[in-house]
Amino acid sequence: MLVVMNKNAAPADIEAVMGAIERKGYTARPIPGGERVAICVLHNEGPVDAAYLAALPGVKEAIPVTRPYKLVSREAQASDTVIEVGGVLIGNGHFTIMAGPCAVESEQQALTIAGMVKKAGAQIFRGGAFKPRTSPYAFQGLGEEGLRILAKVRAETGMPVVTEAIDHEVVDLVEEYADIIQIGARSMQNFSLLRRAGKAKKPVLLKRGMAATIDELLMAAEYIMEGGNDRVILCERGVRTFAHHSRNTLDISAIPVVRKETHLPIIVDPSHAAGRRDQVIPLSRAAVAVGCHGLMVEVHHAPETALSDGPQSLYPAQFDDLCRQIGPIFDVYKTSINGCTEAARKTL
Ligand code: PEP
Ligand code: MN
C-alpha cells in the first residue's frame, strides 16, 4: 500500500499518517518525491485498510502496490533514481562507464589500467580484491591489499572505485575502502549479504544471478532497500542458457522490462556475459541501444597475463573504440520515444 500525500500536506499530517501506520504494527517508509511525499506501508501480513488511511488529513489517495517488490517499484516512485558517487551521476539521463581489470593484481597493474580507461572515458574504476572463483586453486584476489590499491587509484585518478564484497564478513572492509559495494551474480540471493548491504552507507551494485528471473533480481534489490539503503544500481550480466558460443547469454530484453518495473538504474556488463572479447563491443552497442544507464567493462593492458578473465578483457585500444562508438547510440536513445527523459515517458 502506498499512501500519497497532497502536494501541500503539512509535516504534521505526514507524521500523523506514519504514526497511524505504525500503530497498526506495520512499518511506514516515507518516499520523498519531487512533487509530493508518499508513504509506503511495509511488513503488513494481511490487507491494509485503505479507506481508513485515505481519510486522514493531508492524504490524497491510498493505492495498492500490485507488485511483490514495493520500494523498488515504479508504483512507489515514478521518477528515475539518480545516484551520485564521488561526483559521478548514475541513472536517468546520465550514462556511466565503469571499467578496469577483473582483479586487482598489483599497484602498477591497477594504476596503469586506470590511467588508460580514464583517458578513454571511464568515470568509475572497477577491480576485484575478493574474487569469487569457480576453482579454489585459482587466484582469489589480493584481499585488503587490493582494497588499499583501489584507494590509491581513487586518490591518483579521482575516479570512484567499485569492488565486490563476496560475503557478509568482508562488507565492513569493502565499505571502508570502496565507493560502491558490488554484490556478484553468485551472491544475488545471499540474503544475509543483502541485509548487510541494506545497512551500508555506500551505494550497492547488484548483479543479476546467472539463473535469476527479473522478479528475483528486483526482490533482491528490495532486501537492500528494505534495510534502509536506497542507493541500488542493478546490473544485467548475462544468464546461463544452452548456448556455448558465449559464456552466458546477455539478456538484452531485461533492460526495457527492468526500466518499466523499477526506478532504479540498470547497467550492463557485456564482459561476463560474453566471456570473450570479440563480442564485448557489439554487445555494448546493443545494450546502449536498449536503454541501459551504463556499462561495466573489463579492460587489461596485458590480458594474456591476466590472473583472471583475460580472454574477455578488452585491450585498452579496443576500450577506447568502444567509448567512441557508444556516444552517438546513447544520443539516439535519449531523443527517441523510449528515451529516459520524463517528457518522453509521459508520451508513451
Ligand atoms: C565481476 O564483476 O568481477 C564478477 C565476478 O562478475 P559476476 O558476479 O557477474 O560473475
Ligand atoms: Mn571477471
mmCIF file of C-alpha atoms and ligand atoms in Angstrom:
data_model
loop_
_atom_site.group_PDB
_atom_site.id
_atom_site.type_symbol
_atom_site.label_atom_id
_atom_site.label_comp_id
_atom_site.label_asym_id
_atom_site.label_seq_id
_atom_site.Cartn_x
_atom_site.Cartn_y
_atom_site.Cartn_z
ATOM 1 C CA MET A 1 0.000 0.000 0.000
ATOM 2 C CA LEU A 2 1.210 3.463 -0.906
ATOM 3 C CA VAL A 3 -0.247 6.477 0.868
ATOM 4 C CA VAL A 4 0.180 9.503 -1.378
ATOM 5 C CA MET A 5 0.105 12.832 0.417
ATOM 6 C CA ASN A 6 -1.248 16.072 -1.043
ATOM 7 C CA LYS A 7 1.358 18.384 -2.525
ATOM 8 C CA ASN A 8 0.845 20.877 0.285
ATOM 9 C CA ALA A 9 0.478 18.361 3.119
ATOM 10 C CA ALA A 10 1.914 19.701 6.384
ATOM 11 C CA PRO A 11 4.792 17.837 8.042
ATOM 12 C CA ALA A 12 2.435 17.199 10.963
ATOM 13 C CA ASP A 13 -0.015 15.445 8.596
ATOM 14 C CA ILE A 14 2.784 13.244 7.262
ATOM 15 C CA GLU A 15 3.853 12.353 10.791
ATOM 16 C CA ALA A 16 0.277 11.592 11.799
ATOM 17 C CA VAL A 17 -0.125 9.201 8.837
ATOM 18 C CA MET A 18 3.151 7.488 9.713
ATOM 19 C CA GLY A 19 2.023 7.163 13.318
ATOM 20 C CA ALA A 20 -1.302 5.659 12.235
ATOM 21 C CA ILE A 21 0.527 3.076 10.098
ATOM 22 C CA GLU A 22 2.996 2.183 12.863
ATOM 23 C CA ARG A 23 0.185 1.817 15.424
ATOM 24 C CA LYS A 24 -1.264 -0.930 13.258
ATOM 25 C CA GLY A 25 2.043 -2.797 13.638
ATOM 26 C CA TYR A 26 3.317 -2.029 10.134
ATOM 27 C CA THR A 27 6.390 -0.078 9.017
ATOM 28 C CA ALA A 28 5.887 3.360 7.431
ATOM 29 C CA ARG A 29 8.614 4.278 4.932
ATOM 30 C CA PRO A 30 8.427 7.821 3.510
ATOM 31 C CA ILE A 31 9.445 8.179 -0.127
ATOM 32 C CA PRO A 32 10.250 11.806 -0.822
ATOM 33 C CA GLY A 33 9.420 12.766 -4.390
ATOM 34 C CA GLY A 34 9.986 15.927 -6.373
ATOM 35 C CA GLU A 35 6.308 16.836 -6.238
ATOM 36 C CA ARG A 36 4.888 15.094 -3.214
ATOM 37 C CA VAL A 37 5.690 12.716 -0.376
ATOM 38 C CA ALA A 38 4.381 9.165 -0.456
ATOM 39 C CA ILE A 39 4.498 6.712 2.418
ATOM 40 C CA CYS A 40 4.992 3.054 1.667
ATOM 41 C CA VAL A 41 3.403 0.572 4.068
ATOM 42 C CA LEU A 42 5.741 -2.361 4.703
ATOM 43 C CA HIS A 43 5.577 -5.560 6.746
ATOM 44 C CA ASN A 44 1.799 -5.916 6.668
ATOM 45 C CA GLU A 45 0.802 -9.534 6.591
ATOM 46 C CA GLY A 46 -2.857 -9.080 5.749
ATOM 47 C CA PRO A 47 -4.665 -6.428 3.736
ATOM 48 C CA VAL A 48 -4.257 -2.797 4.794
ATOM 49 C CA ASP A 49 -7.357 -0.693 5.484
ATOM 50 C CA ALA A 50 -7.006 1.745 2.585
ATOM 51 C CA ALA A 51 -10.210 3.656 3.345
ATOM 52 C CA TYR A 52 -9.035 4.450 6.876
ATOM 53 C CA LEU A 53 -5.670 5.805 5.675
ATOM 54 C CA ALA A 54 -7.215 7.684 2.735
ATOM 55 C CA ALA A 55 -9.479 9.591 5.136
ATOM 56 C CA LEU A 56 -6.615 11.018 7.220
ATOM 57 C CA PRO A 57 -5.833 14.767 6.839
ATOM 58 C CA GLY A 58 -3.413 15.620 4.037
ATOM 59 C CA VAL A 59 -3.833 12.275 2.254
ATOM 60 C CA LYS A 60 -4.522 12.405 -1.487
ATOM 61 C CA GLU A 61 -5.039 8.686 -2.010
ATOM 62 C CA ALA A 62 -4.113 5.246 -0.716
ATOM 63 C CA ILE A 63 -3.238 2.945 -3.595
ATOM 64 C CA PRO A 64 -2.340 -0.729 -3.550
ATOM 65 C CA VAL A 65 1.147 -1.746 -4.721
ATOM 66 C CA THR A 66 0.419 -4.584 -7.080
ATOM 67 C CA ARG A 67 3.982 -5.930 -7.315
ATOM 68 C CA PRO A 68 5.696 -8.213 -4.790
ATOM 69 C CA TYR A 69 8.551 -5.705 -4.615
ATOM 70 C CA LYS A 70 7.443 -2.418 -3.170
ATOM 71 C CA LEU A 71 10.212 0.126 -2.582
ATOM 72 C CA VAL A 72 11.926 -0.703 -5.875
ATOM 73 C CA SER A 73 8.724 -0.493 -7.908
ATOM 74 C CA ARG A 74 7.676 2.343 -10.156
ATOM 75 C CA GLU A 75 4.423 2.361 -8.255
ATOM 76 C CA ALA A 76 6.295 3.568 -5.176
ATOM 77 C CA GLN A 77 8.408 6.070 -7.112
ATOM 78 C CA ALA A 78 7.545 7.118 -10.628
ATOM 79 C CA SER A 79 10.665 9.148 -11.384
ATOM 80 C CA ASP A 80 14.056 7.560 -12.070
ATOM 81 C CA THR A 81 16.502 7.364 -9.179
ATOM 82 C CA VAL A 82 19.791 9.151 -9.794
ATOM 83 C CA ILE A 83 22.716 8.021 -7.661
ATOM 84 C CA GLU A 84 25.666 10.304 -7.039
ATOM 85 C CA VAL A 85 29.003 8.775 -6.194
ATOM 86 C CA GLY A 86 32.153 10.860 -5.937
ATOM 87 C CA GLY A 87 30.712 13.455 -8.302
ATOM 88 C CA VAL A 88 29.609 10.853 -10.884
ATOM 89 C CA LEU A 89 25.882 10.540 -11.607
ATOM 90 C CA ILE A 90 24.227 7.210 -12.399
ATOM 91 C CA GLY A 91 20.659 6.942 -13.680
ATOM 92 C CA ASN A 92 18.033 8.837 -15.663
ATOM 93 C CA GLY A 93 19.694 10.873 -18.431
ATOM 94 C CA HIS A 94 23.246 10.010 -17.370
ATOM 95 C CA PHE A 95 25.388 7.340 -18.968
ATOM 96 C CA THR A 96 28.103 5.948 -16.718
ATOM 97 C CA ILE A 97 31.034 3.799 -17.752
ATOM 98 C CA MET A 98 32.790 1.607 -15.197
ATOM 99 C CA ALA A 99 35.939 -0.144 -16.381
ATOM 100 C CA GLY A 100 39.040 -1.872 -15.160
ATOM 101 C CA PRO A 101 40.544 -5.306 -14.731
ATOM 102 C CA CYS A 102 38.672 -8.321 -13.458
ATOM 103 C CA ALA A 103 41.042 -8.466 -10.489
ATOM 104 C CA VAL A 104 43.444 -6.033 -8.908
ATOM 105 C CA GLU A 105 46.796 -7.776 -9.373
ATOM 106 C CA SER A 106 49.306 -5.146 -8.277
ATOM 107 C CA GLU A 107 49.513 -1.408 -7.737
ATOM 108 C CA GLN A 108 51.308 -0.938 -11.013
ATOM 109 C CA GLN A 109 48.748 -3.018 -12.940
ATOM 110 C CA ALA A 110 45.792 -1.135 -11.419
ATOM 111 C CA LEU A 111 47.290 2.333 -11.919
ATOM 112 C CA THR A 112 48.328 1.553 -15.498
ATOM 113 C CA ILE A 113 44.866 0.339 -16.461
ATOM 114 C CA ALA A 114 43.138 3.132 -14.530
ATOM 115 C CA GLY A 115 45.065 5.788 -16.426
ATOM 116 C CA MET A 116 44.137 4.187 -19.728
ATOM 117 C CA VAL A 117 40.429 3.702 -19.060
ATOM 118 C CA LYS A 118 40.063 7.178 -17.617
ATOM 119 C CA LYS A 119 41.608 8.708 -20.723
ATOM 120 C CA ALA A 120 39.199 6.718 -22.897
ATOM 121 C CA GLY A 121 36.129 7.936 -20.977
ATOM 122 C CA ALA A 122 35.517 5.703 -17.961
ATOM 123 C CA GLN A 123 34.172 7.533 -14.930
ATOM 124 C CA ILE A 124 34.390 4.723 -12.368
ATOM 125 C CA PHE A 125 37.187 2.184 -11.876
ATOM 126 C CA ARG A 126 36.378 -1.481 -11.257
ATOM 127 C CA GLY A 127 38.650 -4.222 -9.931
ATOM 128 C CA GLY A 128 38.117 -7.238 -7.722
ATOM 129 C CA ALA A 129 40.024 -7.571 -4.457
ATOM 130 C CA PHE A 130 37.989 -10.579 -3.285
ATOM 131 C CA LYS A 131 37.306 -12.844 -6.261
ATOM 132 C CA PRO A 132 34.512 -15.442 -6.393
ATOM 133 C CA ARG A 133 36.373 -18.142 -8.366
ATOM 134 C CA THR A 134 34.928 -21.428 -9.567
ATOM 135 C CA SER A 135 38.142 -23.207 -8.599
ATOM 136 C CA PRO A 136 39.596 -22.959 -5.095
ATOM 137 C CA TYR A 137 43.033 -23.186 -6.757
ATOM 138 C CA ALA A 138 42.501 -20.081 -8.925
ATOM 139 C CA PHE A 139 43.703 -16.595 -7.905
ATOM 140 C CA GLN A 140 41.373 -15.442 -5.135
ATOM 141 C CA GLY A 141 42.314 -11.760 -5.167
ATOM 142 C CA LEU A 142 44.665 -9.648 -3.057
ATOM 143 C CA GLY A 143 42.106 -9.065 -0.304
ATOM 144 C CA GLU A 144 42.686 -5.957 1.818
ATOM 145 C CA GLU A 145 45.877 -5.160 -0.068
ATOM 146 C CA GLY A 146 43.731 -4.978 -3.220
ATOM 147 C CA LEU A 147 41.379 -2.555 -1.472
ATOM 148 C CA ARG A 148 44.321 -0.359 -0.493
ATOM 149 C CA ILE A 149 45.420 -0.292 -4.128
ATOM 150 C CA LEU A 150 41.911 0.709 -5.183
ATOM 151 C CA ALA A 151 42.004 3.596 -2.697
ATOM 152 C CA LYS A 152 45.300 4.653 -4.257
ATOM 153 C CA VAL A 153 43.745 4.535 -7.732
ATOM 154 C CA ARG A 154 40.983 6.824 -6.498
ATOM 155 C CA ALA A 155 43.483 9.203 -4.900
ATOM 156 C CA GLU A 156 45.615 9.379 -8.056
ATOM 157 C CA THR A 157 42.924 9.475 -10.728
ATOM 158 C CA GLY A 158 39.910 10.968 -8.944
ATOM 159 C CA MET A 159 37.769 8.052 -10.142
ATOM 160 C CA PRO A 160 35.416 6.432 -7.600
ATOM 161 C CA VAL A 161 36.001 2.677 -7.280
ATOM 162 C CA VAL A 162 33.664 -0.315 -7.257
ATOM 163 C CA THR A 163 34.644 -3.720 -5.919
ATOM 164 C CA GLU A 164 32.916 -6.899 -4.822
ATOM 165 C CA ALA A 165 32.090 -7.993 -1.310
ATOM 166 C CA ILE A 166 31.896 -11.755 -1.755
ATOM 167 C CA ASP A 167 30.362 -12.416 1.634
ATOM 168 C CA HIS A 168 28.942 -10.850 4.723
ATOM 169 C CA GLU A 169 32.302 -10.928 6.544
ATOM 170 C CA VAL A 170 34.125 -8.628 4.119
ATOM 171 C CA VAL A 171 31.454 -5.937 3.750
ATOM 172 C CA ASP A 172 32.930 -3.831 6.570
ATOM 173 C CA LEU A 173 36.299 -3.688 4.793
ATOM 174 C CA VAL A 174 34.829 -3.088 1.345
ATOM 175 C CA GLU A 175 32.584 -0.364 2.729
ATOM 176 C CA GLU A 176 35.585 1.327 4.306
ATOM 177 C CA TYR A 177 37.676 1.469 1.125
ATOM 178 C CA ALA A 178 35.301 1.417 -1.853
ATOM 179 C CA ASP A 179 32.802 3.915 -3.201
ATOM 180 C CA ILE A 180 30.363 1.267 -4.456
ATOM 181 C CA ILE A 181 29.889 -2.198 -2.967
ATOM 182 C CA GLN A 182 29.419 -4.837 -5.653
ATOM 183 C CA ILE A 183 27.304 -7.913 -4.982
ATOM 184 C CA GLY A 184 28.190 -10.516 -7.566
ATOM 185 C CA ALA A 185 25.945 -12.771 -9.617
ATOM 186 C CA ARG A 186 26.738 -15.758 -7.409
ATOM 187 C CA SER A 187 25.635 -13.825 -4.322
ATOM 188 C CA MET A 188 22.449 -12.230 -5.608
ATOM 189 C CA GLN A 189 20.351 -14.327 -3.269
ATOM 190 C CA ASN A 190 22.764 -14.386 -0.337
ATOM 191 C CA PHE A 191 20.171 -12.872 1.947
ATOM 192 C CA SER A 192 22.443 -12.121 4.899
ATOM 193 C CA LEU A 193 24.756 -10.276 2.500
ATOM 194 C CA LEU A 194 21.792 -8.365 1.064
ATOM 195 C CA ARG A 195 20.626 -7.423 4.561
ATOM 196 C CA ARG A 196 24.114 -6.211 5.492
ATOM 197 C CA ALA A 197 24.259 -4.203 2.253
ATOM 198 C CA GLY A 198 20.952 -2.654 3.256
ATOM 199 C CA LYS A 199 22.672 -1.168 6.294
ATOM 200 C CA ALA A 200 25.692 0.087 4.318
ATOM 201 C CA LYS A 201 26.358 3.775 3.882
ATOM 202 C CA LYS A 202 27.656 3.230 0.341
ATOM 203 C CA PRO A 203 25.698 2.523 -2.876
ATOM 204 C CA VAL A 204 25.373 -1.108 -3.942
ATOM 205 C CA LEU A 205 25.868 -2.548 -7.431
ATOM 206 C CA LEU A 206 23.675 -5.645 -7.504
ATOM 207 C CA LYS A 207 24.380 -8.103 -10.312
ATOM 208 C CA ARG A 208 21.683 -10.395 -11.649
ATOM 209 C CA GLY A 209 22.230 -14.026 -10.755
ATOM 210 C CA MET A 210 23.034 -16.216 -13.733
ATOM 211 C CA ALA A 211 19.789 -18.160 -13.249
ATOM 212 C CA ALA A 212 17.664 -15.416 -11.734
ATOM 213 C CA THR A 213 14.430 -14.049 -13.126
ATOM 214 C CA ILE A 214 13.858 -10.314 -13.238
ATOM 215 C CA ASP A 215 11.395 -10.631 -10.347
ATOM 216 C CA GLU A 216 14.077 -12.351 -8.275
ATOM 217 C CA LEU A 217 16.584 -9.600 -9.112
ATOM 218 C CA LEU A 218 14.095 -6.943 -8.061
ATOM 219 C CA MET A 219 13.226 -8.829 -4.854
ATOM 220 C CA ALA A 220 16.954 -8.962 -4.034
ATOM 221 C CA ALA A 221 17.111 -5.191 -4.540
ATOM 222 C CA GLU A 222 14.069 -4.896 -2.272
ATOM 223 C CA TYR A 223 16.051 -6.576 0.538
ATOM 224 C CA ILE A 224 18.675 -3.834 0.272
ATOM 225 C CA MET A 225 16.142 -1.023 0.125
ATOM 226 C CA GLU A 226 14.076 -2.533 2.910
ATOM 227 C CA GLY A 227 17.197 -2.390 5.067
ATOM 228 C CA GLY A 228 17.382 1.364 4.529
ATOM 229 C CA ASN A 229 19.846 1.694 1.647
ATOM 230 C CA ASP A 230 18.026 3.219 -1.300
ATOM 231 C CA ARG A 231 21.140 3.610 -3.466
ATOM 232 C CA VAL A 232 20.986 0.426 -5.522
ATOM 233 C CA ILE A 233 22.284 0.052 -9.076
ATOM 234 C CA LEU A 234 21.189 -3.087 -10.940
ATOM 235 C CA CYS A 235 23.399 -4.925 -13.403
ATOM 236 C CA GLU A 236 22.472 -7.353 -16.175
ATOM 237 C CA ARG A 237 25.492 -9.613 -16.809
ATOM 238 C CA GLY A 238 24.091 -12.482 -18.819
ATOM 239 C CA VAL A 239 22.215 -15.606 -17.838
ATOM 240 C CA ARG A 240 23.055 -19.267 -18.290
ATOM 241 C CA THR A 241 21.498 -20.844 -21.395
ATOM 242 C CA PHE A 242 22.196 -23.822 -23.661
ATOM 243 C CA ALA A 243 24.381 -21.619 -25.860
ATOM 244 C CA HIS A 244 28.094 -22.200 -25.871
ATOM 245 C CA HIS A 245 29.132 -19.571 -28.377
ATOM 246 C CA SER A 246 29.411 -17.249 -25.388
ATOM 247 C CA ARG A 247 29.999 -17.746 -21.654
ATOM 248 C CA ASN A 248 26.471 -16.550 -20.836
ATOM 249 C CA THR A 249 23.638 -15.050 -22.859
ATOM 250 C CA LEU A 250 23.227 -11.302 -22.408
ATOM 251 C CA ASP A 251 19.535 -10.772 -21.717
ATOM 252 C CA ILE A 252 19.071 -7.577 -23.674
ATOM 253 C CA SER A 253 15.303 -7.833 -23.214
ATOM 254 C CA ALA A 254 15.717 -7.437 -19.462
ATOM 255 C CA ILE A 255 16.679 -3.774 -19.805
ATOM 256 C CA PRO A 256 13.369 -2.292 -21.016
ATOM 257 C CA VAL A 257 11.459 -4.575 -18.620
ATOM 258 C CA VAL A 258 13.547 -3.522 -15.631
ATOM 259 C CA ARG A 259 13.222 0.119 -16.617
ATOM 260 C CA LYS A 260 9.466 -0.235 -16.732
ATOM 261 C CA GLU A 261 9.238 -2.010 -13.390
ATOM 262 C CA THR A 262 11.677 -0.008 -11.309
ATOM 263 C CA HIS A 263 13.022 3.492 -10.846
ATOM 264 C CA LEU A 264 16.496 2.111 -10.051
ATOM 265 C CA PRO A 265 19.283 2.495 -12.626
ATOM 266 C CA ILE A 266 20.392 -0.575 -14.570
ATOM 267 C CA ILE A 267 23.776 -1.023 -16.192
ATOM 268 C CA VAL A 268 25.065 -3.853 -18.397
ATOM 269 C CA ASP A 269 28.228 -5.936 -18.015
ATOM 270 C CA PRO A 270 28.961 -7.270 -21.515
ATOM 271 C CA SER A 271 32.274 -8.831 -20.394
ATOM 272 C CA HIS A 272 30.920 -11.533 -18.094
ATOM 273 C CA ALA A 273 28.014 -12.079 -20.490
ATOM 274 C CA ALA A 274 30.293 -12.737 -23.460
ATOM 275 C CA GLY A 275 33.295 -14.330 -21.832
ATOM 276 C CA ARG A 276 35.269 -13.457 -24.951
ATOM 277 C CA ARG A 277 36.499 -10.092 -26.071
ATOM 278 C CA ASP A 278 35.287 -10.198 -29.675
ATOM 279 C CA GLN A 279 31.666 -9.962 -28.507
ATOM 280 C CA VAL A 280 32.115 -7.178 -25.976
ATOM 281 C CA ILE A 281 31.895 -4.178 -28.312
ATOM 282 C CA PRO A 282 28.838 -5.414 -30.290
ATOM 283 C CA LEU A 283 27.015 -6.315 -27.061
ATOM 284 C CA SER A 284 27.867 -2.912 -25.608
ATOM 285 C CA ARG A 285 26.376 -1.169 -28.613
ATOM 286 C CA ALA A 286 23.210 -3.236 -28.258
ATOM 287 C CA ALA A 287 22.998 -2.599 -24.504
ATOM 288 C CA VAL A 288 23.177 1.148 -25.005
ATOM 289 C CA ALA A 289 20.546 0.986 -27.728
ATOM 290 C CA VAL A 290 18.035 -0.780 -25.467
ATOM 291 C CA GLY A 291 18.413 1.862 -22.796
ATOM 292 C CA CYS A 292 20.802 0.826 -20.054
ATOM 293 C CA HIS A 293 22.202 3.572 -17.836
ATOM 294 C CA GLY A 294 25.802 2.498 -18.174
ATOM 295 C CA LEU A 295 28.313 -0.254 -18.775
ATOM 296 C CA MET A 296 30.785 -2.206 -16.693
ATOM 297 C CA VAL A 297 33.633 -3.440 -18.881
ATOM 298 C CA GLU A 298 36.743 -5.475 -18.116
ATOM 299 C CA VAL A 299 39.920 -3.980 -19.565
ATOM 300 C CA HIS A 300 43.521 -5.170 -19.176
ATOM 301 C CA HIS A 301 46.726 -3.751 -20.616
ATOM 302 C CA ALA A 302 48.163 -7.287 -20.977
ATOM 303 C CA PRO A 303 45.199 -9.691 -20.977
ATOM 304 C CA GLU A 304 47.374 -12.678 -21.925
ATOM 305 C CA THR A 305 48.968 -12.466 -18.484
ATOM 306 C CA ALA A 306 45.826 -11.508 -16.522
ATOM 307 C CA LEU A 307 45.227 -13.560 -13.385
ATOM 308 C CA SER A 308 41.507 -13.790 -14.144
ATOM 309 C CA ASP A 309 39.178 -13.286 -17.109
ATOM 310 C CA GLY A 310 41.937 -12.374 -19.561
ATOM 311 C CA PRO A 311 40.051 -13.806 -22.596
ATOM 312 C CA GLN A 312 37.140 -11.412 -22.092
ATOM 313 C CA SER A 313 39.207 -8.348 -21.178
ATOM 314 C CA LEU A 314 39.458 -5.651 -23.840
ATOM 315 C CA TYR A 315 42.793 -4.217 -24.845
ATOM 316 C CA PRO A 316 42.891 -0.508 -23.960
ATOM 317 C CA ALA A 317 42.691 0.489 -27.638
ATOM 318 C CA GLN A 318 39.510 -1.581 -28.019
ATOM 319 C CA PHE A 319 38.005 0.089 -24.954
ATOM 320 C CA ASP A 320 38.827 3.445 -26.462
ATOM 321 C CA ASP A 321 36.970 2.360 -29.589
ATOM 322 C CA LEU A 322 34.006 1.160 -27.527
ATOM 323 C CA CYS A 323 33.703 4.533 -25.766
ATOM 324 C CA ARG A 324 33.757 6.346 -29.091
ATOM 325 C CA GLN A 325 31.090 4.085 -30.602
ATOM 326 C CA ILE A 326 28.523 4.250 -27.835
ATOM 327 C CA GLY A 327 28.247 8.041 -27.505
ATOM 328 C CA PRO A 328 26.194 8.520 -30.680
ATOM 329 C CA ILE A 329 23.994 5.499 -29.850
ATOM 330 C CA PHE A 330 23.185 6.941 -26.432
ATOM 331 C CA ASP A 331 22.298 10.255 -28.070
ATOM 332 C CA VAL A 332 19.837 8.482 -30.381
ATOM 333 C CA TYR A 333 18.321 6.609 -27.440
ATOM 334 C CA LYS A 334 17.966 9.772 -25.377
ATOM 335 C CA THR A 335 15.993 11.567 -28.018
ATOM 336 C CA SER A 336 13.856 8.586 -29.011
ATOM 337 C CA ILE A 337 10.320 7.860 -27.874
ATOM 338 C CA ASN A 338 11.617 5.206 -25.482
ATOM 339 C CA GLY A 339 14.183 7.614 -24.129
ATOM 340 C CA CYS A 340 14.788 8.193 -20.484
ATOM 341 C CA THR A 341 13.568 11.748 -20.174
ATOM 342 C CA GLU A 342 10.423 12.320 -18.168
ATOM 343 C CA ALA A 343 8.892 14.185 -21.091
ATOM 344 C CA ALA A 344 9.392 11.204 -23.364
ATOM 345 C CA ARG A 345 7.992 8.809 -20.778
ATOM 346 C CA LYS A 346 4.791 10.834 -20.463
ATOM 347 C CA THR A 347 4.095 10.464 -24.153
ATOM 348 C CA LEU A 348 4.187 6.671 -24.018
HETATM 349 C C1 PEP B 1 32.898 -9.401 -11.519
HETATM 350 O O1 PEP B 1 32.304 -8.427 -11.975
HETATM 351 O O2 PEP B 1 34.063 -9.335 -11.109
HETATM 352 C C2 PEP B 1 32.216 -10.716 -11.461
HETATM 353 C C3 PEP B 1 32.748 -11.754 -10.815
HETATM 354 O O3 PEP B 1 31.066 -10.742 -12.126
HETATM 355 P P1 PEP B 1 29.769 -11.700 -11.937
HETATM 356 O O4 PEP B 1 29.428 -11.672 -10.480
HETATM 357 O O5 PEP B 1 28.749 -11.047 -12.811
HETATM 358 O O6 PEP B 1 30.167 -13.057 -12.424
HETATM 359 MN MN MN B 2 35.791 -11.022 -14.232
#
